[in-house]
Amino acid sequence: MTEEKHLEGLTELQKRLTKAYATSVLGEVRTVADVKPTDLQYYVKLEIAEREIATLTNK
């Protein structure tokens, strides 16, 4: 996924954290409620949605 429009406005560090948290949520290691700082929770949900959409459209 090269387009990151859903992550616009975040710093590079915040983008990396968002992607890492999304991976751990999808892997059922943690929940979105565990994401700190809490302002990234919204972006984690968006990242998960983007990944799910990409999976559905690539089949």
PDB file of C-alpha atoms in Angstrom:
ATOM      1  CA  MET A   1       0.000   0.000   0.000  1.00  0.00           C
ATOM      2  CA  THR A   2       1.786   3.093  -1.192  1.00  0.00           C
ATOM      3  CA  GLU A   3      -1.035   5.589  -0.709  1.00  0.00           C
ATOM      4  CA  GLU A   4      -1.169   6.932   2.825  1.00  0.00           C
ATOM      5  CA  LYS A   5      -3.796   9.642   2.486  1.00  0.00           C
ATOM      6  CA  HIS A   6      -5.488   8.331   5.618  1.00  0.00           C
ATOM      7  CA  LEU A   7      -2.278   9.109   7.554  1.00  0.00           C
ATOM      8  CA  GLU A   8      -1.745  12.646   6.266  1.00  0.00           C
ATOM      9  CA  GLY A   9      -0.780  15.098   8.969  1.00  0.00           C
ATOM     10  CA  LEU A  10       1.094  12.537  11.050  1.00  0.00           C
ATOM     11  CA  THR A  11       4.831  12.596  11.577  1.00  0.00           C
ATOM     12  CA  GLU A  12       6.917   9.710  10.253  1.00  0.00           C
ATOM     13  CA  LEU A  13       7.167   8.312  13.791  1.00  0.00           C
ATOM     14  CA  GLN A  14       3.401   8.480  14.264  1.00  0.00           C
ATOM     15  CA  LYS A  15       2.873   6.711  10.936  1.00  0.00           C
ATOM     16  CA  ARG A  16       5.213   3.905  11.957  1.00  0.00           C
ATOM     17  CA  LEU A  17       3.528   3.576  15.345  1.00  0.00           C
ATOM     18  CA  THR A  18       0.118   3.504  13.691  1.00  0.00           C
ATOM     19  CA  LYS A  19       1.168   0.732  11.329  1.00  0.00           C
ATOM     20  CA  ALA A  20       2.804  -1.277  14.116  1.00  0.00           C
ATOM     21  CA  TYR A  21      -0.241  -0.950  16.354  1.00  0.00           C
ATOM     22  CA  ALA A  22      -2.543  -1.930  13.471  1.00  0.00           C
ATOM     23  CA  THR A  23      -0.461  -5.049  12.900  1.00  0.00           C
ATOM     24  CA  SER A  24      -0.622  -6.031  16.564  1.00  0.00           C
ATOM     25  CA  VAL A  25      -4.386  -5.385  16.705  1.00  0.00           C
ATOM     26  CA  LEU A  26      -4.960  -7.487  13.586  1.00  0.00           C
ATOM     27  CA  GLY A  27      -2.772 -10.204  15.126  1.00  0.00           C
ATOM     28  CA  GLU A  28      -4.955 -10.052  18.240  1.00  0.00           C
ATOM     29  CA  VAL A  29      -1.972  -9.174  20.439  1.00  0.00           C
ATOM     30  CA  ARG A  30      -3.638  -5.972  21.680  1.00  0.00           C
ATOM     31  CA  THR A  31      -6.818  -3.966  21.182  1.00  0.00           C
ATOM     32  CA  VAL A  32      -7.342  -0.484  19.808  1.00  0.00           C
ATOM     33  CA  ALA A  33      -8.058   0.623  23.392  1.00  0.00           C
ATOM     34  CA  ASP A  34      -4.446  -0.333  24.274  1.00  0.00           C
ATOM     35  CA  VAL A  35      -3.021   2.159  21.756  1.00  0.00           C
ATOM     36  CA  LYS A  36      -1.051   4.964  23.398  1.00  0.00           C
ATOM     37  CA  PRO A  37      -1.028   7.873  22.698  1.00  0.00           C
ATOM     38  CA  THR A  38      -4.800   7.712  22.474  1.00  0.00           C
ATOM     39  CA  ASP A  39      -4.976  10.249  19.639  1.00  0.00           C
ATOM     40  CA  LEU A  40      -3.535   7.533  17.358  1.00  0.00           C
ATOM     41  CA  GLN A  41      -6.466   5.178  18.000  1.00  0.00           C
ATOM     42  CA  TYR A  42      -8.497   6.804  15.221  1.00  0.00           C
ATOM     43  CA  TYR A  43      -5.630   6.390  12.755  1.00  0.00           C
ATOM     44  CA  VAL A  44      -5.097   2.766  13.790  1.00  0.00           C
ATOM     45  CA  LYS A  45      -8.754   2.072  12.966  1.00  0.00           C
ATOM     46  CA  LEU A  46      -8.291   3.771   9.599  1.00  0.00           C
ATOM     47  CA  GLU A  47      -5.136   1.759   8.879  1.00  0.00           C
ATOM     48  CA  ILE A  48      -6.939  -1.486   9.696  1.00  0.00           C
ATOM     49  CA  ALA A  49      -9.835  -0.503   7.439  1.00  0.00           C
ATOM     50  CA  GLU A  50      -7.450   0.375   4.603  1.00  0.00           C
ATOM     51  CA  ARG A  51      -5.742  -3.004   4.913  1.00  0.00           C
ATOM     52  CA  GLU A  52      -9.056  -4.858   4.940  1.00  0.00           C
ATOM     53  CA  ILE A  53     -10.260  -2.953   1.877  1.00  0.00           C
ATOM     54  CA  ALA A  54      -6.986  -3.653   0.071  1.00  0.00           C
ATOM     55  CA  THR A  55      -7.336  -7.351   0.861  1.00  0.00           C
ATOM     56  CA  LEU A  56     -10.898  -7.448  -0.457  1.00  0.00           C
ATOM     57  CA  THR A  57     -10.135  -5.571  -3.644  1.00  0.00           C
ATOM     58  CA  ASN A  58      -7.005  -7.554  -4.498  1.00  0.00           C
ATOM     59  CA  LYS A  59      -8.842 -10.899  -4.604  1.00  0.00           C
TER      60      LYS A  59
END
